[in-house]
């Protein structure tokens, strides 16, 4: 099975998994990226079963609308039943690195609101220790150099993702070679740097469940404690 076939399988499995939650007033949170795109395409098949979606990026909002799915503003929503999104890496505690698609801030906001976070990945994303994938950090543009110096003090090597402006008008620093032994602590530490909007560690609000596509089928993973 190719990586794309594994992504397709988890996207379809995610729709089946959330189907019992879908009611006429249900709002679904939808992530960003190639796996999330396949989920959106599969979700279109059950669009008559739920009310609307909240999107984690402009790209996702457009794809949802193209399928005829109503996209609503998060501020008009009291509850998101479930959020489905991909990840760049996950560990056995279902802590994630996200932001490869530069949508980390809106992704983290939607994940925070959602009652359940279902992460959809293929098996290439599984790691024991987070950090092989460079950690994305969204930064207010005028603070870019200052934040880069502070991130270097934490032991990482920040690289400016040139030419990328987030949906919020900010820039991305990708932090290479960061030793992430305590993801929850590091998430908070980076957030405390003035000028940082969000970082791509999802450890304080991890996934509740990971659906992982493997060559042998889809595995359902929970925190290994
Ligand atoms: C976007 C993300 C994506 O979820 C992450 O990059 C995974 O993407 P893909 O499904 O294309 O591998 O965090 O900001």
Coordinates of C-alpha atoms and ligand atoms in Angstrom, one line a residue:
X1 CA 0.0 0.0 0.0
X2 CA 1.4 3.5 -0.9
X3 CA 1.4 6.4 1.5
X4 CA -1.5 8.0 -0.4
X5 CA -3.5 4.8 -0.2
X6 CA -2.9 4.7 3.6
X7 CA -4.1 8.4 3.8
X8 CA -7.2 7.5 1.8
X9 CA -8.0 4.6 4.1
X10 CA -7.7 6.7 7.3
X11 CA -9.8 9.5 5.8
X12 CA -12.6 7.0 5.1
X13 CA -12.2 5.4 8.5
X14 CA -12.5 8.8 10.2
X15 CA -15.9 9.4 8.5
X16 CA -17.1 6.0 9.7
X17 CA -15.8 6.8 13.2
X18 CA -17.6 10.1 13.5
X19 CA -20.8 9.1 11.7
X20 CA -22.6 8.2 15.0
X21 CA -21.9 11.8 16.3
X22 CA -23.5 13.5 13.3
X23 CA -26.9 15.1 13.9
X24 CA -28.8 17.9 12.3
X25 CA -27.2 20.4 14.7
X26 CA -23.7 18.9 14.8
X27 CA -20.7 21.1 13.8
X28 CA -17.6 19.3 12.7
X29 CA -14.1 20.8 13.0
X30 CA -11.9 20.2 9.9
X31 CA -8.1 20.3 9.7
X32 CA -5.7 21.2 7.0
X33 CA -3.3 19.2 4.8
X34 CA -3.3 16.4 2.3
X35 CA -4.8 13.8 4.7
X36 CA -7.5 16.3 5.8
X37 CA -8.3 17.0 2.2
X38 CA -9.1 13.4 1.6
X39 CA -11.2 13.5 4.8
X40 CA -13.1 16.5 3.4
X41 CA -13.8 14.6 0.2
X42 CA -15.1 11.6 2.1
X43 CA -17.1 13.8 4.5
X44 CA -19.0 15.2 1.5
X45 CA -20.7 11.8 1.2
X46 CA -22.4 12.4 4.6
X47 CA -23.0 16.1 4.4
X48 CA -26.8 15.7 4.7
X49 CA -26.2 14.2 8.2
X50 CA -24.7 17.3 10.0
X51 CA -25.2 21.1 10.2
X52 CA -21.9 22.7 9.3
X53 CA -18.1 22.7 9.6
X54 CA -15.5 25.0 11.2
X55 CA -12.4 25.2 9.1
X56 CA -8.8 25.4 10.3
X57 CA -7.6 27.3 7.2
X58 CA -8.8 29.3 4.3
X59 CA -7.8 26.4 2.0
X60 CA -9.9 24.0 3.9
X61 CA -12.8 26.4 4.0
X62 CA -12.7 26.6 0.2
X63 CA -12.6 22.9 -0.2
X64 CA -15.5 22.4 2.1
X65 CA -17.6 25.0 0.3
X66 CA -16.7 23.4 -3.1
X67 CA -18.3 20.3 -1.8
X68 CA -21.4 22.2 -0.7
X69 CA -20.7 21.9 3.0
X70 CA -21.7 25.0 5.0
X71 CA -18.7 26.7 6.7
X72 CA -19.4 28.7 9.9
X73 CA -17.3 31.1 12.0
X74 CA -16.0 29.6 15.2
X75 CA -17.5 32.6 17.1
X76 CA -21.0 31.6 16.1
X77 CA -20.6 28.1 17.5
X78 CA -21.1 26.9 21.1
X79 CA -19.7 23.4 20.6
X80 CA -17.7 21.4 18.1
X81 CA -18.5 17.7 18.5
X82 CA -15.3 16.4 16.9
X83 CA -12.2 17.8 15.2
X84 CA -10.5 15.7 12.5
X85 CA -7.0 16.6 11.4
X86 CA -3.6 15.2 10.3
X87 CA -0.2 15.6 11.9
X88 CA 3.4 15.7 10.9
X89 CA 4.5 13.5 13.8
X90 CA 2.9 11.7 16.8
X91 CA 4.3 9.9 19.8
X92 CA 2.9 7.1 22.0
X93 CA 1.1 9.7 24.2
X94 CA -0.6 11.1 21.1
X95 CA 1.3 14.3 21.5
X96 CA 1.7 15.8 18.0
X97 CA 3.9 18.1 15.9
X98 CA 1.7 20.0 13.5
X99 CA 2.0 23.1 11.2
X100 CA 3.7 21.6 8.2
X101 CA 1.0 23.4 6.2
X102 CA 1.4 26.6 8.3
X103 CA -2.2 26.3 9.7
X104 CA -1.1 25.5 13.3
X105 CA -2.7 28.4 15.1
X106 CA -6.2 27.9 13.8
X107 CA -5.8 24.1 14.1
X108 CA -4.9 24.6 17.8
X109 CA -7.9 26.8 18.4
X110 CA -10.3 24.4 16.8
X111 CA -8.7 21.5 18.7
X112 CA -9.1 23.4 21.9
X113 CA -12.8 23.9 21.4
X114 CA -13.6 20.4 20.1
X115 CA -14.9 17.7 22.5
X116 CA -13.0 15.0 20.7
X117 CA -9.8 15.3 18.5
X118 CA -9.4 12.5 16.0
X119 CA -6.0 12.6 14.4
X120 CA -5.6 10.9 11.0
X121 CA -2.1 9.8 9.9
X122 CA -0.2 7.2 7.9
X123 CA 2.3 5.1 9.7
X124 CA 5.3 7.2 8.5
X125 CA 4.3 9.8 11.1
X126 CA 4.8 7.6 14.1
X127 CA 7.9 8.4 16.3
X128 CA 9.1 7.6 19.8
X129 CA 10.5 11.0 20.4
X130 CA 9.1 14.1 18.7
X131 CA 11.4 16.5 16.8
X132 CA 12.8 14.8 13.8
X133 CA 10.2 16.9 11.9
X134 CA 11.2 20.6 12.3
X135 CA 8.9 22.3 14.9
X136 CA 6.9 25.1 13.2
X137 CA 6.4 28.3 15.3
X138 CA 4.1 31.0 14.1
X139 CA 5.5 34.5 14.9
X140 CA 4.5 38.1 14.6
X141 CA 6.6 39.4 11.7
X142 CA 8.4 42.2 13.6
X143 CA 9.5 39.7 16.3
X144 CA 11.0 37.2 13.9
X145 CA 14.7 37.7 14.6
X146 CA 14.2 38.1 18.3
X147 CA 12.1 34.9 18.5
X148 CA 14.7 33.1 16.4
X149 CA 17.5 34.1 18.9
X150 CA 15.3 32.9 21.9
X151 CA 14.6 29.6 20.1
X152 CA 18.3 29.1 19.5
X153 CA 18.9 29.5 23.3
X154 CA 16.5 26.6 23.8
X155 CA 18.8 24.5 21.7
X156 CA 17.0 24.5 18.3
X157 CA 18.1 25.8 14.9
X158 CA 15.3 28.1 13.6
X159 CA 14.9 28.5 9.9
X160 CA 12.6 31.2 8.4
X161 CA 10.1 29.6 6.1
X162 CA 10.6 32.1 3.3
X163 CA 7.6 33.2 1.2
X164 CA 5.0 31.8 3.6
X165 CA 2.5 34.1 5.2
X166 CA -0.1 32.4 7.5
X167 CA -3.8 33.0 7.2
X168 CA -3.3 35.3 10.3
X169 CA -0.7 37.5 8.5
X170 CA 2.3 36.1 10.4
X171 CA 5.5 34.2 9.5
X172 CA 6.8 30.7 10.3
X173 CA 10.1 29.7 11.9
X174 CA 10.8 25.9 11.5
X175 CA 13.0 24.8 14.4
X176 CA 15.4 22.0 13.5
X177 CA 17.4 19.7 15.9
X178 CA 15.2 20.5 18.9
X179 CA 15.5 17.9 21.7
X180 CA 11.9 17.5 22.8
X181 CA 12.1 15.4 25.9
X182 CA 9.1 17.0 27.7
X183 CA 6.6 18.2 25.0
X184 CA 4.2 19.8 27.5
X185 CA 6.9 21.9 29.2
X186 CA 8.5 22.9 25.9
X187 CA 5.1 23.8 24.4
X188 CA 4.5 26.3 27.2
X189 CA 8.1 27.5 27.3
X190 CA 8.0 28.5 23.6
X191 CA 4.5 30.1 23.9
X192 CA 6.0 32.3 26.6
X193 CA 8.5 34.0 24.2
X194 CA 7.1 37.4 23.3
X195 CA 6.2 37.5 19.7
X196 CA 5.2 33.8 19.4
X197 CA 1.6 33.3 18.4
X198 CA 1.6 29.5 18.6
X199 CA 4.0 26.6 18.3
X200 CA 3.2 23.3 16.6
X201 CA 3.5 21.1 19.7
X202 CA 0.1 19.7 20.5
X203 CA 0.9 18.1 23.9
X204 CA -1.2 20.1 26.3
X205 CA -4.2 19.3 24.2
X206 CA -3.1 16.0 22.5
X207 CA -5.2 13.9 20.1
X208 CA -7.9 11.7 21.9
X209 CA -7.4 9.0 19.3
X210 CA -5.1 8.5 16.4
X211 CA -6.3 6.6 13.3
X212 CA -3.1 5.3 11.7
X213 CA -3.1 3.9 8.2
X214 CA -0.7 1.0 7.8
X215 CA 0.0 -1.4 4.9
X216 CA -2.3 -3.9 6.8
X217 CA -5.2 -1.6 7.4
X218 CA -6.2 1.2 9.9
X219 CA -5.1 0.9 13.5
X220 CA -6.9 2.8 16.3
X221 CA -4.4 4.2 18.9
X222 CA -4.9 5.7 22.3
X223 CA -2.5 7.2 24.8
X224 CA -0.1 4.4 25.9
X225 CA 0.2 6.0 29.4
Ligands
LIG1 C1 -1.0 21.6 8.6 C2 -0.8 20.4 9.4 C3 -1.1 19.1 8.8 O1 -2.0 18.4 9.5 C4 0.2 18.3 8.7 O2 1.2 19.1 8.0 C5 0.0 17.0 8.0 O3 -0.2 17.2 6.7 P1 -0.4 16.0 5.7 O4 -1.7 15.3 6.0 O5 -0.4 16.7 4.3 O6 0.8 15.0 5.8 O7 -0.5 20.5 10.6 O8 -0.7 22.8 9.3

